[in-house]
CSV table of C-alpha atoms in Angstrom, one decimal:
chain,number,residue,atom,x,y,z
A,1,UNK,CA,153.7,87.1,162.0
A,2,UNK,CA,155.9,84.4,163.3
A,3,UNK,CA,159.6,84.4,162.5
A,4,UNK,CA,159.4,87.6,159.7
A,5,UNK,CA,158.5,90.8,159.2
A,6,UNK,CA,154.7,91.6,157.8
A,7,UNK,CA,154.8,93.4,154.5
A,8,UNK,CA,151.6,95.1,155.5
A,9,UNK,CA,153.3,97.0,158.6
A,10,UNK,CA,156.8,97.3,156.4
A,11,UNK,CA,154.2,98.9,153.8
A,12,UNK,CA,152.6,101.0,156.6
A,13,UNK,CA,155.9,102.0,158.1
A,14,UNK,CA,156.9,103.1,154.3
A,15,UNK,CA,153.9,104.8,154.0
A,16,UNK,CA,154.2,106.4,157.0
A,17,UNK,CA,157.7,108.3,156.2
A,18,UNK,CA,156.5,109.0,153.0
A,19,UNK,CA,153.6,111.4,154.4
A,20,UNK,CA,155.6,112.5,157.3
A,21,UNK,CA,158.6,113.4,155.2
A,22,UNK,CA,156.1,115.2,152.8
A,23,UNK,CA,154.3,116.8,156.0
A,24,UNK,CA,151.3,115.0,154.0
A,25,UNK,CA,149.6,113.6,157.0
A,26,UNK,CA,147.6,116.7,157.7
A,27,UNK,CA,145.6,115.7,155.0
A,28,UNK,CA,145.5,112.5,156.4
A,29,UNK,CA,142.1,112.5,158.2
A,30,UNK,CA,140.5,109.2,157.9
A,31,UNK,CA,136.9,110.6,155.4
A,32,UNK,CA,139.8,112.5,153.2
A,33,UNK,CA,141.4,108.8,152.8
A,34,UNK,CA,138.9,107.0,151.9
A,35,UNK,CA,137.7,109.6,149.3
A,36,UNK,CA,141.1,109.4,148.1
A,37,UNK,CA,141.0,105.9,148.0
A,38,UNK,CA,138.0,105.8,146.3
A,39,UNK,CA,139.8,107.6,143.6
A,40,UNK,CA,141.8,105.0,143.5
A,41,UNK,CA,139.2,102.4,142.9
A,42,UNK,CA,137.9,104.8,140.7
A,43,UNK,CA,141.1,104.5,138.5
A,44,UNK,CA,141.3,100.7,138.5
A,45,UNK,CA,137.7,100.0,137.2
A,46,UNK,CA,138.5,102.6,134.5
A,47,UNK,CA,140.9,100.1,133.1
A,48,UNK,CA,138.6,97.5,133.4
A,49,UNK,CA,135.5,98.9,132.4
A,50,UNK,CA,135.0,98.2,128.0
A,51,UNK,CA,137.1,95.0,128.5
A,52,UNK,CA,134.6,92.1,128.0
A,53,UNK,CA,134.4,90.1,130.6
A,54,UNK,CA,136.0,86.8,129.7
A,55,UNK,CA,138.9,88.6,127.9
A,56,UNK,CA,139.7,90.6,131.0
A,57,UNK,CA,142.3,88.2,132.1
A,58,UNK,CA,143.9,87.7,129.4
A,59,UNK,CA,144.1,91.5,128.4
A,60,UNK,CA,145.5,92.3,131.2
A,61,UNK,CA,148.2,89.9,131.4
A,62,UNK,CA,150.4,92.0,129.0
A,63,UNK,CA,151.8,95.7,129.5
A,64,UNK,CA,150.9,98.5,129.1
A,65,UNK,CA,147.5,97.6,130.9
A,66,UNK,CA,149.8,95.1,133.0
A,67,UNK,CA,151.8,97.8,134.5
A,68,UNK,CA,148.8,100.2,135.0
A,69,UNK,CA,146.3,97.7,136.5
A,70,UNK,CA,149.7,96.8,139.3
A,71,UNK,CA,150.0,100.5,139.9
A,72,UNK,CA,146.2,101.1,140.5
A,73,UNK,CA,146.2,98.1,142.8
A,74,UNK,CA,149.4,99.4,144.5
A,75,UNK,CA,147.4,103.0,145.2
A,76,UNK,CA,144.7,101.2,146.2
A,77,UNK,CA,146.7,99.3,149.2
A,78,UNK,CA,148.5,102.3,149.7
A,79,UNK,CA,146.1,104.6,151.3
A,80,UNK,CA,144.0,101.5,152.5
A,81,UNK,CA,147.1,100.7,154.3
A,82,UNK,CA,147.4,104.4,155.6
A,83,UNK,CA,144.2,104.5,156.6
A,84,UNK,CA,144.5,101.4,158.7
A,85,UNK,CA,147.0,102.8,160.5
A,86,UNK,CA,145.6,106.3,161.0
A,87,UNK,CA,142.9,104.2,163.0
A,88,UNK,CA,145.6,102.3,164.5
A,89,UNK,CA,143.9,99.1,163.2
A,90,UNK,CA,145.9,95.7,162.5
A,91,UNK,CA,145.3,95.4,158.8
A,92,UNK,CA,146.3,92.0,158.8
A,93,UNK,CA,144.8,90.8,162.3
A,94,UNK,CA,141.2,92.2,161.0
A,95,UNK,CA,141.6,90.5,158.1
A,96,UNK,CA,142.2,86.9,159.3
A,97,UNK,CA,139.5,87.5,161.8
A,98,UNK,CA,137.3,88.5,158.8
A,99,UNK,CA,138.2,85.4,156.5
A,100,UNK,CA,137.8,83.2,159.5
A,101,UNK,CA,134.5,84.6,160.2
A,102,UNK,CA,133.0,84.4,156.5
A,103,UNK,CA,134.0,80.6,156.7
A,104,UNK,CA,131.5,80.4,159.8
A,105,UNK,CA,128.9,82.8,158.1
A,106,UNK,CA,129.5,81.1,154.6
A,107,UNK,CA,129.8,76.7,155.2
A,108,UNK,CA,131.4,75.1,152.3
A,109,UNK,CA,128.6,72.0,151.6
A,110,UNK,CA,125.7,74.9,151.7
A,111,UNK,CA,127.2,77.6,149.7
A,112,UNK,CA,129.3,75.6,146.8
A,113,UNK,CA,128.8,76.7,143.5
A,114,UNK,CA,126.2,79.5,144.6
A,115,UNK,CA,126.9,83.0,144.2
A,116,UNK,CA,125.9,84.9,148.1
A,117,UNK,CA,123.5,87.0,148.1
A,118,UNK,CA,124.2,90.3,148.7
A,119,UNK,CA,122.3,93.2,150.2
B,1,UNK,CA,160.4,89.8,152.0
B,2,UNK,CA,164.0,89.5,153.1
B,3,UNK,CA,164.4,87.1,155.8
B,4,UNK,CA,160.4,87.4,156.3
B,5,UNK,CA,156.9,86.4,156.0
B,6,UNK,CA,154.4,87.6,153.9
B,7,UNK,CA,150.7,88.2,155.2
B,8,UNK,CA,149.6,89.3,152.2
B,9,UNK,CA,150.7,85.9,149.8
B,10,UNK,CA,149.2,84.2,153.4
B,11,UNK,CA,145.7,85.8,153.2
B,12,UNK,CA,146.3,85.1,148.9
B,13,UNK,CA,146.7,82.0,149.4
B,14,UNK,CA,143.6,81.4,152.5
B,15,UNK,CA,141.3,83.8,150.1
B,16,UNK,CA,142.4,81.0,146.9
B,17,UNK,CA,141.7,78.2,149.7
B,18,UNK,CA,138.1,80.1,150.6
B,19,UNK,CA,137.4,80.3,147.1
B,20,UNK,CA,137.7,76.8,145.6
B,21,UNK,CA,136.3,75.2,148.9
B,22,UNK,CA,133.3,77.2,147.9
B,23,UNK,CA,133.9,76.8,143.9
B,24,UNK,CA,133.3,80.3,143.7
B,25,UNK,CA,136.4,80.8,141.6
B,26,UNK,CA,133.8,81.2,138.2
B,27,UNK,CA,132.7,84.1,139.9
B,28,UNK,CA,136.1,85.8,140.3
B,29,UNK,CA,136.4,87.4,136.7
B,30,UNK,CA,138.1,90.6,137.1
B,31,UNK,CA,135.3,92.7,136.5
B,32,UNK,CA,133.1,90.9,139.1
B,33,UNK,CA,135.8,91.4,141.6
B,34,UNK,CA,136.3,95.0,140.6
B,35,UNK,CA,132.2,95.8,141.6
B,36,UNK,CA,132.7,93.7,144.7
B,37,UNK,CA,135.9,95.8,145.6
B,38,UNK,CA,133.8,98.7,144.9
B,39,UNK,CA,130.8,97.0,147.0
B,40,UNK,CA,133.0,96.7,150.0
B,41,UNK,CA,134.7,100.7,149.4
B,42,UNK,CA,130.9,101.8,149.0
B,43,UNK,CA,130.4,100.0,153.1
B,44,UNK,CA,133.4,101.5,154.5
B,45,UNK,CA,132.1,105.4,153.0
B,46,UNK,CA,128.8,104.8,154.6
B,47,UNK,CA,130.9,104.2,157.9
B,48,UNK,CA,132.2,107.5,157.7
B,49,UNK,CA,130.1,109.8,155.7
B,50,UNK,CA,128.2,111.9,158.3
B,51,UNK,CA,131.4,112.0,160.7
B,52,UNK,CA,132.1,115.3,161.2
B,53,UNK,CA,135.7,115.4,159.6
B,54,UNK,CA,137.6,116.2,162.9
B,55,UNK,CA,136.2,113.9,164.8
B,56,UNK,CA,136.6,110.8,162.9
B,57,UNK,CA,139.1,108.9,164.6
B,58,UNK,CA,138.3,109.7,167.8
B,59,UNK,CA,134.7,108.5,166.8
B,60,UNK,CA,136.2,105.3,164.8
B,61,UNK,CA,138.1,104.4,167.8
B,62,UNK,CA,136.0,102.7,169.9
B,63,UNK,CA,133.4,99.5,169.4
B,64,UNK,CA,130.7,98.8,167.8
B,65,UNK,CA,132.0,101.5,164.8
B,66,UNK,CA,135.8,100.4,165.6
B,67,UNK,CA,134.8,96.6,164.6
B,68,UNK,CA,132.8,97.5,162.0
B,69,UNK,CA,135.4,99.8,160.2
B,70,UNK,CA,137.9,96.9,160.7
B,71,UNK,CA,135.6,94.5,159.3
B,72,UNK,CA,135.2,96.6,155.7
B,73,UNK,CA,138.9,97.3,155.8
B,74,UNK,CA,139.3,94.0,156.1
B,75,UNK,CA,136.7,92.9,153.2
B,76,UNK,CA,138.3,95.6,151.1
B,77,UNK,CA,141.9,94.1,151.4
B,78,UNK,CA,140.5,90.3,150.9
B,79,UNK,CA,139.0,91.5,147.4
B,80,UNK,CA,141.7,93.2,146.7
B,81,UNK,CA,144.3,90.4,147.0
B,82,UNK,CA,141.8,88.2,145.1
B,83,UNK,CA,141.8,90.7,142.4
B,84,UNK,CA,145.6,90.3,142.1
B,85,UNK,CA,145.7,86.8,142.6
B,86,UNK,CA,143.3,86.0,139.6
B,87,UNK,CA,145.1,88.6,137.6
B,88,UNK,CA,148.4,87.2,138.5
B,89,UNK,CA,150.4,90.8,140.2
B,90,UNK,CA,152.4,90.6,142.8
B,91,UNK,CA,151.0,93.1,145.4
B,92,UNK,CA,153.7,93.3,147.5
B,93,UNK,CA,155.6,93.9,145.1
B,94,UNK,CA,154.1,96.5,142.9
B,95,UNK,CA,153.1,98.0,146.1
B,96,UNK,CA,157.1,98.3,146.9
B,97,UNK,CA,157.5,99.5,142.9
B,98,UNK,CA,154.8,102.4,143.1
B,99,UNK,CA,156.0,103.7,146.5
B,100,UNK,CA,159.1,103.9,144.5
B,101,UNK,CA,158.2,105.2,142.2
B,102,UNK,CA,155.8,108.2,144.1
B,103,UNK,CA,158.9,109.5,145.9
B,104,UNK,CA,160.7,109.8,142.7
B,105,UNK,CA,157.5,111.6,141.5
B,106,UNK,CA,157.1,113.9,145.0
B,107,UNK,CA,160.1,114.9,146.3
B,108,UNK,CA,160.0,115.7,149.7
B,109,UNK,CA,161.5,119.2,149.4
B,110,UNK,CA,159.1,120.2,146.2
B,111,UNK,CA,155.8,119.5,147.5
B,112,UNK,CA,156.4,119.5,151.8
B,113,UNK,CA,152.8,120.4,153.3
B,114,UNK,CA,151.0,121.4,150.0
B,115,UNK,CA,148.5,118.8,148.7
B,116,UNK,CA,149.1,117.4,145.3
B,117,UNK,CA,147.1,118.1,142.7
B,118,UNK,CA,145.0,115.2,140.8
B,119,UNK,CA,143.3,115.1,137.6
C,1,UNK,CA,114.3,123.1,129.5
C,2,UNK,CA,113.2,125.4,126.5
C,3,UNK,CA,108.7,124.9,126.9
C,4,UNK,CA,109.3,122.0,129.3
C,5,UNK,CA,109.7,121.2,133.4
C,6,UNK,CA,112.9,120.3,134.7
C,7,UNK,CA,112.1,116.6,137.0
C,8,UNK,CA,115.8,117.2,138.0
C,9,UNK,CA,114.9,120.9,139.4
C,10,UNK,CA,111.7,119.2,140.8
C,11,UNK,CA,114.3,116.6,142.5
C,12,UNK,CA,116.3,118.9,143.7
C,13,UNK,CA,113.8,121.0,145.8
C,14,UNK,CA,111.9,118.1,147.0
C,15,UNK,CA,115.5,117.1,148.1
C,16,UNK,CA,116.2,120.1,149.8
C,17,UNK,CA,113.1,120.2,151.6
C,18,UNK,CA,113.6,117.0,152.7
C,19,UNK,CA,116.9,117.4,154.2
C,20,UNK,CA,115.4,121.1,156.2
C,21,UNK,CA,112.7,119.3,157.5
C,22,UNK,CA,115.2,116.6,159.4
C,23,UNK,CA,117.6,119.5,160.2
C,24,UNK,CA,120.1,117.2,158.1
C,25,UNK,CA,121.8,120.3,156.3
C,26,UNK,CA,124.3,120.6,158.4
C,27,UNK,CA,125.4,117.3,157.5
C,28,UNK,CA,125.8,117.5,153.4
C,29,UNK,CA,129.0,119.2,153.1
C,30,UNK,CA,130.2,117.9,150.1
C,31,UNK,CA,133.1,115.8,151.1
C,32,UNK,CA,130.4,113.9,153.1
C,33,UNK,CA,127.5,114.0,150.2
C,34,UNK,CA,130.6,112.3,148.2
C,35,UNK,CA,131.0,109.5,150.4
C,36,UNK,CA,127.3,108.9,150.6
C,37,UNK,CA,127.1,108.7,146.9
C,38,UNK,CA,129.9,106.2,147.1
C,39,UNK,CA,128.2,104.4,149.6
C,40,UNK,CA,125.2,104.3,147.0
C,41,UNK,CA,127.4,103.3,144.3
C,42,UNK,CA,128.4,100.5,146.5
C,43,UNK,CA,125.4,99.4,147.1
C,44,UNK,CA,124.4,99.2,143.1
C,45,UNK,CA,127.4,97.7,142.4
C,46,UNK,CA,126.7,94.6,145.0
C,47,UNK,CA,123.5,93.9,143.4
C,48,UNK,CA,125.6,93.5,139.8
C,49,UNK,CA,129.1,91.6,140.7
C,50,UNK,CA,128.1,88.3,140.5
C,51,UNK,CA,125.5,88.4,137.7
C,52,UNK,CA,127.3,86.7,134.7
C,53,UNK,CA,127.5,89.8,132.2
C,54,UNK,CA,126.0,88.5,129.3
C,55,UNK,CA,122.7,87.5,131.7
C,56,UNK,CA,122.5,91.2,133.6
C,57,UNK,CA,120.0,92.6,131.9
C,58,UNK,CA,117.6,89.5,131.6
C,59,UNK,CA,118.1,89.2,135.7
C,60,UNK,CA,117.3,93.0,136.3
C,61,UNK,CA,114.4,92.8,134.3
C,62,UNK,CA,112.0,90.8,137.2
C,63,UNK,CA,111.6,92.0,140.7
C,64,UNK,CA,112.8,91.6,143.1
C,65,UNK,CA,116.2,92.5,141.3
C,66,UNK,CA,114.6,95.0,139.3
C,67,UNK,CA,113.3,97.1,142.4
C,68,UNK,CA,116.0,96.9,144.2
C,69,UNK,CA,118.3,98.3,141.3
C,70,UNK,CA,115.5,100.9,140.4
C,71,UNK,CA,115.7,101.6,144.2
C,72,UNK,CA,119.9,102.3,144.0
C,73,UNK,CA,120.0,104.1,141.1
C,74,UNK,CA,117.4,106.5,142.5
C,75,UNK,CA,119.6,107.0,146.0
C,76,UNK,CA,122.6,107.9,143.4
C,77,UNK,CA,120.9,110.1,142.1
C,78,UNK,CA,119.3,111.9,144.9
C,79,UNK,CA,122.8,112.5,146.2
C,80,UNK,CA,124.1,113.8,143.1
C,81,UNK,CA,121.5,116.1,142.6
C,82,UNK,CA,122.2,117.3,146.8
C,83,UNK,CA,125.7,117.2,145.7
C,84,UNK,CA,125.1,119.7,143.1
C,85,UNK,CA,122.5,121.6,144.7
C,86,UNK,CA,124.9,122.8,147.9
C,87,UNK,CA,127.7,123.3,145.2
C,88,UNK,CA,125.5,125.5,143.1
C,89,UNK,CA,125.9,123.7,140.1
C,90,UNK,CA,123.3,123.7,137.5
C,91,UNK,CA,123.3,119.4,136.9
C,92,UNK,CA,121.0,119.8,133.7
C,93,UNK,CA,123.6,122.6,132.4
C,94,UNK,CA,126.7,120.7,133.5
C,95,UNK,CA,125.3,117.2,131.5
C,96,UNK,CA,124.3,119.3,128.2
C,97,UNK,CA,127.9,121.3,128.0
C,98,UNK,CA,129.4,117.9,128.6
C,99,UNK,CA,127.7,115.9,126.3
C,100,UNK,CA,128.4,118.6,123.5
C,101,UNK,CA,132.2,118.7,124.7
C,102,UNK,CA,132.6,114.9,124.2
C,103,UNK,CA,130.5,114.9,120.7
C,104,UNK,CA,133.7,117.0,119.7
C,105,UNK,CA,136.5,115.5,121.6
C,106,UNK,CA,135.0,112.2,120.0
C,107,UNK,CA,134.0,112.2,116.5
C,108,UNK,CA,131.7,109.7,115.8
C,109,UNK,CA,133.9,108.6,112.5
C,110,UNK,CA,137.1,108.4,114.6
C,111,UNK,CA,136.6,106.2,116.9
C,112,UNK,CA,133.2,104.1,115.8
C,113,UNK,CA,133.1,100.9,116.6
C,114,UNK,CA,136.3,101.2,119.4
C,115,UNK,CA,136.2,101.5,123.2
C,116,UNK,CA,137.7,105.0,124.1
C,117,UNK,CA,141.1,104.5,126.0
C,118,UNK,CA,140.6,106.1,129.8
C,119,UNK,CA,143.6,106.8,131.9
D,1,UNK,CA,106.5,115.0,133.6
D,2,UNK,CA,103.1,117.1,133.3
D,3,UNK,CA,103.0,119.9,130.3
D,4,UNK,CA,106.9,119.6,129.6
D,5,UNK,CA,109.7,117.4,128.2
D,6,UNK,CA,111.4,115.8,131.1
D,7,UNK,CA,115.4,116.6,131.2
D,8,UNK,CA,116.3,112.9,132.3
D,9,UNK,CA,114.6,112.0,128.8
D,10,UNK,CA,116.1,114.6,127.1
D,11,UNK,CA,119.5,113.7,128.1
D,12,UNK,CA,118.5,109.7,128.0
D,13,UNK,CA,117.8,110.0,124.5
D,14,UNK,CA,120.9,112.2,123.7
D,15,UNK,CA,123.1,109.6,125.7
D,16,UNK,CA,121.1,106.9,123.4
D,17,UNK,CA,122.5,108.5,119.8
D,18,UNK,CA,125.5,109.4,121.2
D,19,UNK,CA,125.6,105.7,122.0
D,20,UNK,CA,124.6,104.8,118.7
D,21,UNK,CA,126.4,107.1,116.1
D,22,UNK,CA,129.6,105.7,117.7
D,23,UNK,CA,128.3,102.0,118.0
D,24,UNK,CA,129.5,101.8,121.6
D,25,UNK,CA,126.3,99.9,122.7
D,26,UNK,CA,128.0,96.8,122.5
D,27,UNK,CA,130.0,98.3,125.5
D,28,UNK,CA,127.5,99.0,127.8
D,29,UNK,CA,126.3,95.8,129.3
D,30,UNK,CA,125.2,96.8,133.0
D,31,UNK,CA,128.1,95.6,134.8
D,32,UNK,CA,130.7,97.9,132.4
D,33,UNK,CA,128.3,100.9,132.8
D,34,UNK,CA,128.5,100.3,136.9
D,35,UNK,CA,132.5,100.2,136.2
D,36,UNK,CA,132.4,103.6,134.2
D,37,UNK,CA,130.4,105.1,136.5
D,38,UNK,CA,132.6,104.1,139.1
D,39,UNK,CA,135.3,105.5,137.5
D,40,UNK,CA,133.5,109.1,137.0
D,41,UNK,CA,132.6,108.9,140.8
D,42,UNK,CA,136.0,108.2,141.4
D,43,UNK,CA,137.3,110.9,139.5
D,44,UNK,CA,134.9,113.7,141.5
D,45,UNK,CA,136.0,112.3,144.8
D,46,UNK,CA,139.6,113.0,143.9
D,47,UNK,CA,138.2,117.0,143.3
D,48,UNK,CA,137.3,116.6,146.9
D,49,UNK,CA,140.2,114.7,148.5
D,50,UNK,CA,142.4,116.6,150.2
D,51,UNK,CA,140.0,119.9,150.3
D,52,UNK,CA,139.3,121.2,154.1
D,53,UNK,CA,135.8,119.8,154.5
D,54,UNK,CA,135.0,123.4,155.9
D,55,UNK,CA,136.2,125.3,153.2
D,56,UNK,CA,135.3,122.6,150.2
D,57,UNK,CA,132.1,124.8,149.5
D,58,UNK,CA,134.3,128.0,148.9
D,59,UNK,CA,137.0,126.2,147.2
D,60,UNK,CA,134.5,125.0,144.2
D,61,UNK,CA,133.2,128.0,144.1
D,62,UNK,CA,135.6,129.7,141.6
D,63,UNK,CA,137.3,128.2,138.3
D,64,UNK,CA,139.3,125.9,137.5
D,65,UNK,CA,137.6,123.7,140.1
D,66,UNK,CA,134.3,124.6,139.9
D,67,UNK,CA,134.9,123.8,136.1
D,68,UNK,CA,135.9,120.7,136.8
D,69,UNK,CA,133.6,119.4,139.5
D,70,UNK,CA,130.9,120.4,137.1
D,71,UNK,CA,132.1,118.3,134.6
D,72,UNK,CA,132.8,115.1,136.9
D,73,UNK,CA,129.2,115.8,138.4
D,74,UNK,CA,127.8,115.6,134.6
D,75,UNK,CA,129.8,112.2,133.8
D,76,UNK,CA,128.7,110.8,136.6
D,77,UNK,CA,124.8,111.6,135.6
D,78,UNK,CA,125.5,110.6,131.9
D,79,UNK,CA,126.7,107.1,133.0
D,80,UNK,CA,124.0,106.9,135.7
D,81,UNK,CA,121.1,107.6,133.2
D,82,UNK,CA,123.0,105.4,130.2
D,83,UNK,CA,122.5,102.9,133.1
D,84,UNK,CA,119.0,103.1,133.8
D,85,UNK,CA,118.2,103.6,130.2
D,86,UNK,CA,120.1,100.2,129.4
D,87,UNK,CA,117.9,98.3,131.9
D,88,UNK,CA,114.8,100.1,131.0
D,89,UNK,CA,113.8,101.8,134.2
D,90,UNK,CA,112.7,105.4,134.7
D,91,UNK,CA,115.3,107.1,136.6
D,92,UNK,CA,113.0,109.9,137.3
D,93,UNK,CA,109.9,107.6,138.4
D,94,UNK,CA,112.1,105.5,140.5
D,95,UNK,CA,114.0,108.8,142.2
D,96,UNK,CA,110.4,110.3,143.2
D,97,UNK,CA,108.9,106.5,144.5
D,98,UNK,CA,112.4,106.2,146.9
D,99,UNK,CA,111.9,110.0,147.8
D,100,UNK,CA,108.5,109.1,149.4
D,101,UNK,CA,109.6,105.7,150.8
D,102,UNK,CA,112.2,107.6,153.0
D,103,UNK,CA,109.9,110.0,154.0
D,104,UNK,CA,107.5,107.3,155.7
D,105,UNK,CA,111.3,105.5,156.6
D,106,UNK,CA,112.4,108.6,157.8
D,107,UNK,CA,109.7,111.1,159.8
D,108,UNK,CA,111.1,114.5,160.2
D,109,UNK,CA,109.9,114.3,164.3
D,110,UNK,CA,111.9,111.0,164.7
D,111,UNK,CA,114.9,112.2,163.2
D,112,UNK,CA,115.4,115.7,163.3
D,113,UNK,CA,118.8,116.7,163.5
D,114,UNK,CA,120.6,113.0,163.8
D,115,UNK,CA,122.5,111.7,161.1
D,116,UNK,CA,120.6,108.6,160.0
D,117,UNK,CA,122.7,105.5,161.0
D,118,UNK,CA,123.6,103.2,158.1
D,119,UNK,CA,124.9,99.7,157.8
């Protein structure tokens, strides 16, 4: 990140003190983290999951389900963050690599308006 | 972000960029997004699942499996920040709130080196 | 099964004969049968994100969509019934007590007609 | 299922006027079932989370867990055959076809003893 400081490593660095203070990061191994981030997941699509589908938006735009859907997304980052950096991966570095890859893998003039298919 | 930059409102704003290029925004209902986040969790697992726990990072730390666990990380983040950006949250910022909020919930000297309890 | 066979007993033999013959026991602890359920999960739920909701049935209903599915929901399954099996858990058992626990904790004149709150 | 009552049917058809006495079938278009099931699968891996994955065998072995794992594991097999039932395919049919595709995929001399690699 030129000129600033990422809020994905001030988020890991958070993240980090929180477990150590806790002495949390024993149960930090990187298959326990993505079971609890699955959890996570888990949690989100539970608020999602009688909503019809083009009321979901709008639903969700007012609390209570407003405040839980940001918390669920917040967990969510959270342990993907941590378990980023229990890997020592660069969150955001494989992510613009990613993104810039998908817009080789997926052109613009042969992919509009088509959903990818997946699998 | 005092005095800083944000990756995650830049990789909102290349994913909204990505998106429209492609006019795949009709595809990004919540719900949709929430089974692709789940699509991308469901990869990562599959990285992982017959690891033996201990050796895990060790195992994730060099190529091919170290590019490939960035590369799901990194598809789980994108969906993730497209999830918040249709919906509208801030997820630096309820990411900042949540953390908040969890050492409020844990403090250090209650729960240090016992796991907390979910369900 | 009062007078009747079990096909989730048959499953789960023909499950657990599978995995002795490939020696593949030692891998199915159930943090990592989890994750490979997950991974399954994933895998159904890629084949469902971008179907418009009110068209998912229609499109699941002709191959080659409709194997496919078939073909995910029956890798769920087979990991949830190795899952259970290495736990010990009667799955049959478990879904009958459960169902009869939910016809009380949801009375069908309290809440017909209305999604059940989660979370 | 040969001189019986299958269990997958049995609990199908309970799931199906369960379903129906509450008029929840509106609910459960495919893509919300995924979501619930989802959320069930997320709710066992948090069971599993932070659980040594040596000792996660013992640890379910007694009540309250044990309990509770059982209950997840059931939820996750109501949503799964809801799902199935919804789309009209045979989860029982479909589990014993993919059992025999993997073992031609998968011969026990080829394999024996490595984890299968996935992705």
């Amino acid at each position: 990140m030129l000129g600033g400081v990422s809020d994905l490593i001030e988020l890991r660095d958070r993240m980090r003190a929180f477990t150590d203070e806790r002495d949390w990061a024993k149960f930090h191994d990187p298959k326990s983290l993505v079971l609890a981030l699955v959890g996570e997941v888990g949690e989100l699509a539970e608020l999602f999951q009688w909503l019809p589908a083009d009321q979901a938006v709008e639903r969700v735009g007012t609390d209570p389900l407003r405040r839980r859907v940001g918390e669920e997304l917040a967990d969510v980052l959270a342990y993907l963050v941590r378990l980023a950096d229990v890997l020592d991966i660069d969150l955001a570095e494989v992510a613009r690599a990613k993104l810039a890859d998908s817009a080789l893998r997926f052109p613009a003039h042969d992919v509009r308006g088509e959903a990818p298919e997946k699998g």
